[in-house]
PDB file of C-alpha atoms in Angstrom:
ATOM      1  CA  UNK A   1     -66.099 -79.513 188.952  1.00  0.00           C
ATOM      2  CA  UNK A   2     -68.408 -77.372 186.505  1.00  0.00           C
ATOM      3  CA  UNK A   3     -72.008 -76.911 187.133  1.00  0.00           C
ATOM      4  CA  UNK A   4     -74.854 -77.576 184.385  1.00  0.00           C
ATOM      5  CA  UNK A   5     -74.978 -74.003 183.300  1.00  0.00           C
ATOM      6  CA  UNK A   6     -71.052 -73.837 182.941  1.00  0.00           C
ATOM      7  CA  UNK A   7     -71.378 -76.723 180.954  1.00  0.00           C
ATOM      8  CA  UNK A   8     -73.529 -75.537 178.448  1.00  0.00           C
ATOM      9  CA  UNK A   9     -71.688 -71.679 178.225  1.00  0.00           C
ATOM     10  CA  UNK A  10     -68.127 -73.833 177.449  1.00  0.00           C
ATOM     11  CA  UNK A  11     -70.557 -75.473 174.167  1.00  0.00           C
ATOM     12  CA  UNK A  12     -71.853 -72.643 173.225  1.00  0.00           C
ATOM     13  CA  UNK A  13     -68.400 -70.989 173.185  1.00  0.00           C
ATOM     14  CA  UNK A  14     -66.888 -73.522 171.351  1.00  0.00           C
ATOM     15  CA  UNK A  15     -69.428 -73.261 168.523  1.00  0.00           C
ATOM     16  CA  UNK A  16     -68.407 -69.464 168.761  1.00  0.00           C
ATOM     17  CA  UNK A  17     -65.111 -70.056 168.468  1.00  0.00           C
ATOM     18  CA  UNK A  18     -65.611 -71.825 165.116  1.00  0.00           C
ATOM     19  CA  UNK A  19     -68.589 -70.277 163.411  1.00  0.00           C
ATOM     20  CA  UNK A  20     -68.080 -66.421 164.470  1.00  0.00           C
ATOM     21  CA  UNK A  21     -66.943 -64.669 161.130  1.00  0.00           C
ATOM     22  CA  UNK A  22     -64.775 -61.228 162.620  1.00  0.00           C
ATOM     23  CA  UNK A  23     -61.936 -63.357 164.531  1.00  0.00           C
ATOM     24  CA  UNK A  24     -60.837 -60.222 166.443  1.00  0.00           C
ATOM     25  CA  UNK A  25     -64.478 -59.865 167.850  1.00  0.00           C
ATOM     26  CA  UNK A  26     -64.685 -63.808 168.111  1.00  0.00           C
ATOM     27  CA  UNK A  27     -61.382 -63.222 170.702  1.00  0.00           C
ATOM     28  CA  UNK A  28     -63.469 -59.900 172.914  1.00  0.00           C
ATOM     29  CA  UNK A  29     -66.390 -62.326 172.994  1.00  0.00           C
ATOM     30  CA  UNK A  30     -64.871 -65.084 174.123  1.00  0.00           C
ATOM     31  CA  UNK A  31     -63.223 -63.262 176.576  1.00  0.00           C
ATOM     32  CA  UNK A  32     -66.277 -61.531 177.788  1.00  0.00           C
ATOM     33  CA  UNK A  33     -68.050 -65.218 178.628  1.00  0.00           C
ATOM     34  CA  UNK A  34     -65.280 -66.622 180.310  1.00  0.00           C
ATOM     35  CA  UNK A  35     -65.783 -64.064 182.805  1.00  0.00           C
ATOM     36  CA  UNK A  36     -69.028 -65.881 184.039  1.00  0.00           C
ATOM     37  CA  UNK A  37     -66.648 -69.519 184.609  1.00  0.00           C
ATOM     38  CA  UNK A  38     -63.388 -67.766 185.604  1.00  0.00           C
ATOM     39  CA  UNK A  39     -62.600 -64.891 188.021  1.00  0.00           C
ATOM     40  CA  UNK A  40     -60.361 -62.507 186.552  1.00  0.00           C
ATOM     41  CA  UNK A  41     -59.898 -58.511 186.626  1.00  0.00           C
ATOM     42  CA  UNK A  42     -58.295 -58.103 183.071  1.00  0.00           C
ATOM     43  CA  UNK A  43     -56.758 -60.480 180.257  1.00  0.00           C
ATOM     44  CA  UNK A  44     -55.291 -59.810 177.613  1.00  0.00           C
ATOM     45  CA  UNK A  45     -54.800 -62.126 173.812  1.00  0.00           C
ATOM     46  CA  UNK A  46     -52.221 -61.593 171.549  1.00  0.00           C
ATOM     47  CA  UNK A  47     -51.325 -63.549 168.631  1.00  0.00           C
ATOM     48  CA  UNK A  48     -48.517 -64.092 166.734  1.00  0.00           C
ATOM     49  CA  UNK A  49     -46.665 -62.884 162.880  1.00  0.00           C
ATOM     50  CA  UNK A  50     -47.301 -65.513 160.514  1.00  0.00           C
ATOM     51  CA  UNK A  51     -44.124 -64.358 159.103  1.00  0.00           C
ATOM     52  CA  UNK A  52     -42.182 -63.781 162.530  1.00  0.00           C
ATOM     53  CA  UNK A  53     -43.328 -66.384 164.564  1.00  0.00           C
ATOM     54  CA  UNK A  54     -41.891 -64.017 167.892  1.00  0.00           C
ATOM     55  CA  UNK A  55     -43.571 -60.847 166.850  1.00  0.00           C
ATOM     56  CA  UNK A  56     -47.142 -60.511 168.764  1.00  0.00           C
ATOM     57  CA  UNK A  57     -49.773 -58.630 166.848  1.00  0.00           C
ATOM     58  CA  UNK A  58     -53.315 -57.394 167.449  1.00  0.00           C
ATOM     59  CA  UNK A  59     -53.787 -56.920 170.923  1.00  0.00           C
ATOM     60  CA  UNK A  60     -57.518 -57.753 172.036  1.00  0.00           C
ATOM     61  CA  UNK A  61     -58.069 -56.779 175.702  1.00  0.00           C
ATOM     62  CA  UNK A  62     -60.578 -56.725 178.858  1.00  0.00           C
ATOM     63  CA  UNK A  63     -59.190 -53.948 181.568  1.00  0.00           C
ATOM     64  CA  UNK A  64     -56.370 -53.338 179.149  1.00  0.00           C
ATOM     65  CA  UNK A  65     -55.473 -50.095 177.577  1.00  0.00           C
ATOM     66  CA  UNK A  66     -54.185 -50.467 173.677  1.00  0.00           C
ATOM     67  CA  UNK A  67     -51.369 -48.437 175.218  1.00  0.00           C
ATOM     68  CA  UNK A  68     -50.494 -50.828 178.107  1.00  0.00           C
ATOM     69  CA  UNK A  69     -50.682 -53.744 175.302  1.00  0.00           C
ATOM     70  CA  UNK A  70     -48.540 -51.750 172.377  1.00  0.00           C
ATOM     71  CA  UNK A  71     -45.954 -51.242 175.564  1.00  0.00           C
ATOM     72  CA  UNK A  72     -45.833 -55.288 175.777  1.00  0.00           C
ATOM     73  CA  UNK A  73     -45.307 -55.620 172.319  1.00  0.00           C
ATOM     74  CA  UNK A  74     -42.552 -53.013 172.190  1.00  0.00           C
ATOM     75  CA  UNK A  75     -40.344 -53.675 174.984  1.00  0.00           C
ATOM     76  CA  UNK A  76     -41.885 -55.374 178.129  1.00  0.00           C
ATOM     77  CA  UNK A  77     -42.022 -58.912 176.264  1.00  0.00           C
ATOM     78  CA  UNK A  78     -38.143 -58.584 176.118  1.00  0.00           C
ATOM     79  CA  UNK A  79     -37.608 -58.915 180.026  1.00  0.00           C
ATOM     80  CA  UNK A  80     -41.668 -61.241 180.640  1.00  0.00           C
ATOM     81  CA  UNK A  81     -39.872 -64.500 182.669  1.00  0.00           C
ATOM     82  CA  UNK A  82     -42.531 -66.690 181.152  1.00  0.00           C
ATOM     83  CA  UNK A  83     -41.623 -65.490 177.582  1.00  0.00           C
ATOM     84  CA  UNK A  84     -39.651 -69.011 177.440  1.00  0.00           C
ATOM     85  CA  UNK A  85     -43.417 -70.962 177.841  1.00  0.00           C
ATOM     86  CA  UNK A  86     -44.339 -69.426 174.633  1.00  0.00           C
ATOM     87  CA  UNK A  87     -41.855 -71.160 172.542  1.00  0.00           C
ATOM     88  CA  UNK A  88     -42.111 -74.741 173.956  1.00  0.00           C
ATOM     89  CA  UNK A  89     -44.481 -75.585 171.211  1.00  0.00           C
ATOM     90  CA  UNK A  90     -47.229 -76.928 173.617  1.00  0.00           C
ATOM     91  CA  UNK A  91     -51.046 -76.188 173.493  1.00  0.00           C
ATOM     92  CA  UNK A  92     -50.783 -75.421 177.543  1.00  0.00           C
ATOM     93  CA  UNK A  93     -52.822 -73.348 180.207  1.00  0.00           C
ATOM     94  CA  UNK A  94     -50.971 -72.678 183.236  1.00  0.00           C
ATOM     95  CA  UNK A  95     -50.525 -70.402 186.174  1.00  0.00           C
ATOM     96  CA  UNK A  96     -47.815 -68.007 186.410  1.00  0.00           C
ATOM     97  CA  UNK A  97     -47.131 -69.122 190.419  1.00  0.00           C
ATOM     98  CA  UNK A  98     -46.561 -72.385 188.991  1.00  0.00           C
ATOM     99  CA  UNK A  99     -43.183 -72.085 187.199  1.00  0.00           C
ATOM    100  CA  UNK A 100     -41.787 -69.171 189.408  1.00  0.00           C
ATOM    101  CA  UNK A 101     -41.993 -68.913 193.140  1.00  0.00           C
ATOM    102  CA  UNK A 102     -43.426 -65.396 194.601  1.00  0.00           C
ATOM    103  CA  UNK A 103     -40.346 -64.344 196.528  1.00  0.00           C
ATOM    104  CA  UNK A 104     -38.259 -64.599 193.684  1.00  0.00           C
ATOM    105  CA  UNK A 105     -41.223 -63.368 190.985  1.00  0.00           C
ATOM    106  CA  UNK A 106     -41.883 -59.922 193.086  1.00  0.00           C
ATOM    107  CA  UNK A 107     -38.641 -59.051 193.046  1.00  0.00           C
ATOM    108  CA  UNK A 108     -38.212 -58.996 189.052  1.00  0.00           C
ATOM    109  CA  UNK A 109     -38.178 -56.014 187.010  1.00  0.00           C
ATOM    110  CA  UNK A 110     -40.903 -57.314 184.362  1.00  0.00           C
ATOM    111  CA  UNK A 111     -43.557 -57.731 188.020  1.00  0.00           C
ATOM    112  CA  UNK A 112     -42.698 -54.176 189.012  1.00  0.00           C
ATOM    113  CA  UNK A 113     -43.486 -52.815 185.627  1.00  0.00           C
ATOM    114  CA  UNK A 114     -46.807 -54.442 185.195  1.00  0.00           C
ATOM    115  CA  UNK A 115     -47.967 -56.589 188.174  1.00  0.00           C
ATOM    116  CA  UNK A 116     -47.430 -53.399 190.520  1.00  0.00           C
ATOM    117  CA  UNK A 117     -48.058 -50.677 187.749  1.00  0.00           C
ATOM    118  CA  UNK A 118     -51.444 -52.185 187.618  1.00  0.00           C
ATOM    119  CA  UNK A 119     -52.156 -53.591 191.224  1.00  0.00           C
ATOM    120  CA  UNK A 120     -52.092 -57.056 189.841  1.00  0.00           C
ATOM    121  CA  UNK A 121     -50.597 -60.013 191.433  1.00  0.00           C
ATOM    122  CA  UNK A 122     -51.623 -63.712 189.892  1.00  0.00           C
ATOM    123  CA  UNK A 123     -52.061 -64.658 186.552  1.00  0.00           C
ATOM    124  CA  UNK A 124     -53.193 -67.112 184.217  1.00  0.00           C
ATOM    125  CA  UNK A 125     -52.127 -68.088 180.870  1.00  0.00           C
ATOM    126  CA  UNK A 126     -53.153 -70.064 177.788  1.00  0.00           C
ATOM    127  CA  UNK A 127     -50.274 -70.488 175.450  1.00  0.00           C
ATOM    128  CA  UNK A 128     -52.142 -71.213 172.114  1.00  0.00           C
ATOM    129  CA  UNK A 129     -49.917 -73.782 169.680  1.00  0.00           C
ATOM    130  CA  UNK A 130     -50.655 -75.548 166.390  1.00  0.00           C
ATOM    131  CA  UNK A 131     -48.504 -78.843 165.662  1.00  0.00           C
ATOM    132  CA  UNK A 132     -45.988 -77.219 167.569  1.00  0.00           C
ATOM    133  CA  UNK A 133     -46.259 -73.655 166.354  1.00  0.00           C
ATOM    134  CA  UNK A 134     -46.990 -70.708 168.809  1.00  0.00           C
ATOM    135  CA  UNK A 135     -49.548 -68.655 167.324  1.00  0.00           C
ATOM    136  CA  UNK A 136     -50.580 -66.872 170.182  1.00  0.00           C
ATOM    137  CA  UNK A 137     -51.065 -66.204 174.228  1.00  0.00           C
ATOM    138  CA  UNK A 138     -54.670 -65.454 175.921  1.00  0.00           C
ATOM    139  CA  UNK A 139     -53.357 -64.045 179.640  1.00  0.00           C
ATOM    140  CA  UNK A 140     -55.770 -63.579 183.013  1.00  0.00           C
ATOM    141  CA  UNK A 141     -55.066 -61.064 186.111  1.00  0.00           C
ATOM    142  CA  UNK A 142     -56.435 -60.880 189.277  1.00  0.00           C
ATOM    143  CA  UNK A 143     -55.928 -57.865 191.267  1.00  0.00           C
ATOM    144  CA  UNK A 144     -53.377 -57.902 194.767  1.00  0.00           C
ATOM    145  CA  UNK A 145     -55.284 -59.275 197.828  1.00  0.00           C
ATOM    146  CA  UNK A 146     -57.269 -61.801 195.660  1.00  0.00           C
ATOM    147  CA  UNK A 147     -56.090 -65.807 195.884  1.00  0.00           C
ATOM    148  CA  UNK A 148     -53.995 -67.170 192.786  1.00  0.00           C
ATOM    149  CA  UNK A 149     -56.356 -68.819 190.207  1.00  0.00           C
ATOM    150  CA  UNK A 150     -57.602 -72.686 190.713  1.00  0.00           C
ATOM    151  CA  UNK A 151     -56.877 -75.370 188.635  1.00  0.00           C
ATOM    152  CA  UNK A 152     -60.602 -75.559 187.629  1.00  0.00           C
ATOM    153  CA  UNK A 153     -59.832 -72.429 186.196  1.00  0.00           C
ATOM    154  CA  UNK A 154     -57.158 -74.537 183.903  1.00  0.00           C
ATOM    155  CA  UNK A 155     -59.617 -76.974 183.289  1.00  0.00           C
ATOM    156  CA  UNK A 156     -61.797 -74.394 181.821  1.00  0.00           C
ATOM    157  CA  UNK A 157     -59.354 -73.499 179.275  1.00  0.00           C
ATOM    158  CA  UNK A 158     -58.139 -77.153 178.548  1.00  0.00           C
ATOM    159  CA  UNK A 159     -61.383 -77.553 177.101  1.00  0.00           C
ATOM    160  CA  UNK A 160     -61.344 -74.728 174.476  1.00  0.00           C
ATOM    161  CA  UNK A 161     -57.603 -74.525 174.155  1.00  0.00           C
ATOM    162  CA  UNK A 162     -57.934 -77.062 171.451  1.00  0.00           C
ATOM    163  CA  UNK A 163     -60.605 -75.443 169.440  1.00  0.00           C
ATOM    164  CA  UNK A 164     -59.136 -72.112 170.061  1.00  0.00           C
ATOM    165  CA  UNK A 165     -55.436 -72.839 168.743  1.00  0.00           C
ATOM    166  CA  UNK A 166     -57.326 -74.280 165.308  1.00  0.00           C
ATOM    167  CA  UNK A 167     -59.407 -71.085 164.957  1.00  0.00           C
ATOM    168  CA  UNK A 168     -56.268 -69.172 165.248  1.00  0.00           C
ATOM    169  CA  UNK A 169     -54.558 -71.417 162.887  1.00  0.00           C
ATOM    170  CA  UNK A 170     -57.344 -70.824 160.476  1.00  0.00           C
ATOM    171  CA  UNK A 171     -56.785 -67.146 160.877  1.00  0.00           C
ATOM    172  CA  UNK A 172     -53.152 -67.836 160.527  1.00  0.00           C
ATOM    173  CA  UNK A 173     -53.958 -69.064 157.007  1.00  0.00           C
ATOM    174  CA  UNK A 174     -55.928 -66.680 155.866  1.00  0.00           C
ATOM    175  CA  UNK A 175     -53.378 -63.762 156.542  1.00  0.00           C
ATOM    176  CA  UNK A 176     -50.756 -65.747 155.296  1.00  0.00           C
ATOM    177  CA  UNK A 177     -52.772 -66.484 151.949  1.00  0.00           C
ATOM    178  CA  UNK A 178     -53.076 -62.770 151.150  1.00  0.00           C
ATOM    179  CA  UNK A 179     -56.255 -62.431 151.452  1.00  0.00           C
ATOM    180  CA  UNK A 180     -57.592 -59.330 152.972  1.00  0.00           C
ATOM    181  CA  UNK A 181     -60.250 -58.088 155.031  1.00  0.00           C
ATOM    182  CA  UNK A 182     -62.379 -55.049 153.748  1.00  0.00           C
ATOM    183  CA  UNK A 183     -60.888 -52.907 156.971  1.00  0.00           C
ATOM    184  CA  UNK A 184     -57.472 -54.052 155.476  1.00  0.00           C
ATOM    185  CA  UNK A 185     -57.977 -53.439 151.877  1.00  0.00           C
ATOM    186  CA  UNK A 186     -59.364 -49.783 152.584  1.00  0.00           C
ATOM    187  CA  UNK A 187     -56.576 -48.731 154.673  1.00  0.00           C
ATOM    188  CA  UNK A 188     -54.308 -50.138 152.552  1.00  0.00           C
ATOM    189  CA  UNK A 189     -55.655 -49.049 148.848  1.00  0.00           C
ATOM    190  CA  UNK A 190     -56.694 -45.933 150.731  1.00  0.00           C
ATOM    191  CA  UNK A 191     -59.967 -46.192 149.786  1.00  0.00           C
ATOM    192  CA  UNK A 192     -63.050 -43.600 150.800  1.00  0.00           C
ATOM    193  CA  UNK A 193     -65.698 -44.440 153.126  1.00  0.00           C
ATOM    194  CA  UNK A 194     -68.391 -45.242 150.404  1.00  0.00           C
ATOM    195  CA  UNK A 195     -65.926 -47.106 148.648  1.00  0.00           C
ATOM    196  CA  UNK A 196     -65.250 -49.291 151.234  1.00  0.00           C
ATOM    197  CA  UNK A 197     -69.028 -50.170 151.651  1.00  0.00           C
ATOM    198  CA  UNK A 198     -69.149 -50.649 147.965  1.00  0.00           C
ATOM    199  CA  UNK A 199     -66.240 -53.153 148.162  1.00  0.00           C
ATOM    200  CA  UNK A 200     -68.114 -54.842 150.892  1.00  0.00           C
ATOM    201  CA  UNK A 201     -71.398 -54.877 149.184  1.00  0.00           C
ATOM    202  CA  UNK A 202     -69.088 -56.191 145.886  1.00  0.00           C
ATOM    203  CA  UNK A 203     -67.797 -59.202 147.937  1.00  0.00           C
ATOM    204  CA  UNK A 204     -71.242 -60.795 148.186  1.00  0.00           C
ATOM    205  CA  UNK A 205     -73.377 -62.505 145.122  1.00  0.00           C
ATOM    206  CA  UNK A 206     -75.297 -59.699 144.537  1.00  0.00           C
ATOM    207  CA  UNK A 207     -76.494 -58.181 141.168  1.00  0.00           C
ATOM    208  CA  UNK A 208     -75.104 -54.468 140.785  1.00  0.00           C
ATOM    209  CA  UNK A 209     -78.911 -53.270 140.661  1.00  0.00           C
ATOM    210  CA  UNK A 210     -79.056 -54.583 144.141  1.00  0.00           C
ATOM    211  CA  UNK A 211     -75.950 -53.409 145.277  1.00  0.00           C
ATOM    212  CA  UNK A 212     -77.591 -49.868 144.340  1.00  0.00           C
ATOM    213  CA  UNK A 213     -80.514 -50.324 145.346  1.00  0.00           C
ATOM    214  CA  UNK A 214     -79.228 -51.031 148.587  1.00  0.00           C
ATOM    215  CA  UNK A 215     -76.724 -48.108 148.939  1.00  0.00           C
ATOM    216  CA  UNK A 216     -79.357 -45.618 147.703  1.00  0.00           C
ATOM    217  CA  UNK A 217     -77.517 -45.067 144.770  1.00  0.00           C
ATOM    218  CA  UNK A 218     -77.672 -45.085 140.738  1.00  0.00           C
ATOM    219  CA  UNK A 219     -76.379 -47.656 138.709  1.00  0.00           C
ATOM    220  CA  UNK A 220     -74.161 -45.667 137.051  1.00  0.00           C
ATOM    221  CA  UNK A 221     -72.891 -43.886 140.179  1.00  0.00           C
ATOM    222  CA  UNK A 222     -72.238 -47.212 141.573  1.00  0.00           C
ATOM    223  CA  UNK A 223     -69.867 -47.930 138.172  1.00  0.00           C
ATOM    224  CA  UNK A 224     -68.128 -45.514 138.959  1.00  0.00           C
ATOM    225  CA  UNK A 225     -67.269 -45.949 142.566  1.00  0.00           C
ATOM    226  CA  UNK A 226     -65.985 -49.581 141.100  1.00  0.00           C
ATOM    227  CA  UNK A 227     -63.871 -47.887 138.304  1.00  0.00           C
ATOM    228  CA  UNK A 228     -62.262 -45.941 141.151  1.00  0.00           C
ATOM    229  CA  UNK A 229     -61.681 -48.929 143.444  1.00  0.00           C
ATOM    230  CA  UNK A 230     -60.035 -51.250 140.618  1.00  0.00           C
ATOM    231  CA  UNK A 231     -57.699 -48.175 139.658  1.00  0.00           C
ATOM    232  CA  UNK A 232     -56.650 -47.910 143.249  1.00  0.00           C
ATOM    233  CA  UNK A 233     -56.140 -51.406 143.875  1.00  0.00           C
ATOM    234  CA  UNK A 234     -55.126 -52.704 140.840  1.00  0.00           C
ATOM    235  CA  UNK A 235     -58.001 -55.459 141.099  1.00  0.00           C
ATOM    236  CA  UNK A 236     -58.855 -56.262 137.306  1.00  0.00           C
ATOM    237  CA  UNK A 237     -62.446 -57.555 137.937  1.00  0.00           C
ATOM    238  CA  UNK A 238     -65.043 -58.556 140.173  1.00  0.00           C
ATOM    239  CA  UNK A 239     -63.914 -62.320 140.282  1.00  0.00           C
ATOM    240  CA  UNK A 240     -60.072 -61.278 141.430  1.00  0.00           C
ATOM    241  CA  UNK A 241     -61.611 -59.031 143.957  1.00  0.00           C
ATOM    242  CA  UNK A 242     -63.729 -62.144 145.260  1.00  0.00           C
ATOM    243  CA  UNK A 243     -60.156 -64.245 145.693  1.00  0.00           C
ATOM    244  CA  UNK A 244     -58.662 -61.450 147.417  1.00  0.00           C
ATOM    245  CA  UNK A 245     -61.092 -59.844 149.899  1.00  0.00           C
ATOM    246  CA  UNK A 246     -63.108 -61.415 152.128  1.00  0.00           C
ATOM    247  CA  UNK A 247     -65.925 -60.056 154.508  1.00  0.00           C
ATOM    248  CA  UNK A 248     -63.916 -60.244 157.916  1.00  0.00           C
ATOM    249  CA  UNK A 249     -62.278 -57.107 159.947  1.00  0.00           C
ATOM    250  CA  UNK A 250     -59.131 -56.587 161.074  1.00  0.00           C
ATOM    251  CA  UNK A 251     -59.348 -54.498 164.373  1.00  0.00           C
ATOM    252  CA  UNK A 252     -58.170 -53.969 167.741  1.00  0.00           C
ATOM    253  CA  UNK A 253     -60.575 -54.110 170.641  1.00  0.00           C
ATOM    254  CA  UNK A 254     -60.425 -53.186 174.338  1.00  0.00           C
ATOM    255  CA  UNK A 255     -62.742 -52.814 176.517  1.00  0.00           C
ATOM    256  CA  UNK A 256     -62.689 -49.898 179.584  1.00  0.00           C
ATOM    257  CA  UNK A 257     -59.262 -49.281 180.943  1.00  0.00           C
ATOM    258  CA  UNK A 258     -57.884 -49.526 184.187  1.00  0.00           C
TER     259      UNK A 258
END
């Protein structure tokens, strides 16, 4: 069972779940807290293409190298046994020992390649679903010589897998809407550093005078950096730019590698 204190971290994640803005820094964060309920050496949280449902995208990780994440996205996924869970369509936490038995699990090529590449042994995973849709899969490892995770551990997760999977599915929405983050609109308009914090400062309510004021600039200097951002994107005013940008990132976190 939980204690008090656990109690009141799984509320206080929940209301992060929901009401932090950046969703890829809502995912690190979340990640980060659950240390102090669960006992885990890395994890790792992927979630899927909007458009290709099988296709994971931005890797968030704890212990996990962007490289050792890109590598499951490119090619280890292919031969994961528990690939199969993510499909079933079910909101579900459950531990890897649980639908394959050691003997046979050790001997597969997808444990050599990253259970004993990175001295792990048991794992834990949340496969995130929406009405039957997998959107996603938030995975735990303990290191060899540890015990396999509890089923308070699950418990943890059952709690927040149902908040989780309709944060995600919020997220899901908003990329599939075409609506982009500032991160996304820069890289993809290529747009200059100031003109990127210009863009930012343009998705607010702000007067332009403010907007100047704020990025120690003239008026007329700040016109200008506009100009150049509606050539580049193609936006044809302020109000367009409003219903296609909003003030979230798109990144990809990690935290210290193994």
């Amino acid at each position: 069972m939980l204690e008090a204190n656990q109690w009141i971290l799984l509320n206080a994640l929940t209301y992060k779940i929901h009401r932090m803005k950046d969703f890829d820094e809502m995912r690190l964060y979340l990640i980060q807290q659950l240390r102090y309920m669960i006992d885990f050496d890395a994890a790792s949280f992927y979630i899927s293409n909007p458009a290709k449902p099988r296709e994971l995208i931005r890797p968030v990780g704890y212990n996990f190298s962007m490289e050792n994440m890109q590598n499951y996205i490119n090619g280890l996924k292919k031969i994961d046994y528990s690939e199969g869970m993510m499909y079933t369509g079910k909101n579900i936490a459950y531990r890897e020992s649980d639908i394959l038995k050691d003997e046979i699990r050790v001997t597969t090529e997808y444990y050599k390649q990253v259970y004993d590449a990175n001295n792990f042994h048991f794992s834990l995973h949340l496969n995130i679903c929406f009405e039957e849709q997998f959107m996603g899969v938030l995975s735990f490892f303990r290191m060899k010589g540890k015990p396999d995770f509890e089923y308070d551990d699950i418990f943890v997760l059952d709690m927040i897998k149902d908040h989780l999977a309709f944060r995600v599915y919020d997220e899901y929405e908003r990329m599939s809407s075409g609506i982009m983050s500032i991160k996304e609109c820069a890289v993809k308009y290529n747009l200059s550093a100031r003109e990127e914090e210009v863009l930012e400062a343009l998705t607010s309510a702000k007067a332009l005078d403010e907007i100047a004021d704020e990025l120690d600039i003239a008026v007329n200097t700040l016109k200008k950096h506009i100009n150049s951002i509606y050539a580049k994107t193609g936006f044809l005013s302020r109000m367009e730019l409003h219903d296609r940008v909003r003030t979230v990132s798109y990144t990809h976190l990690t935290l210290p590698t193994i």
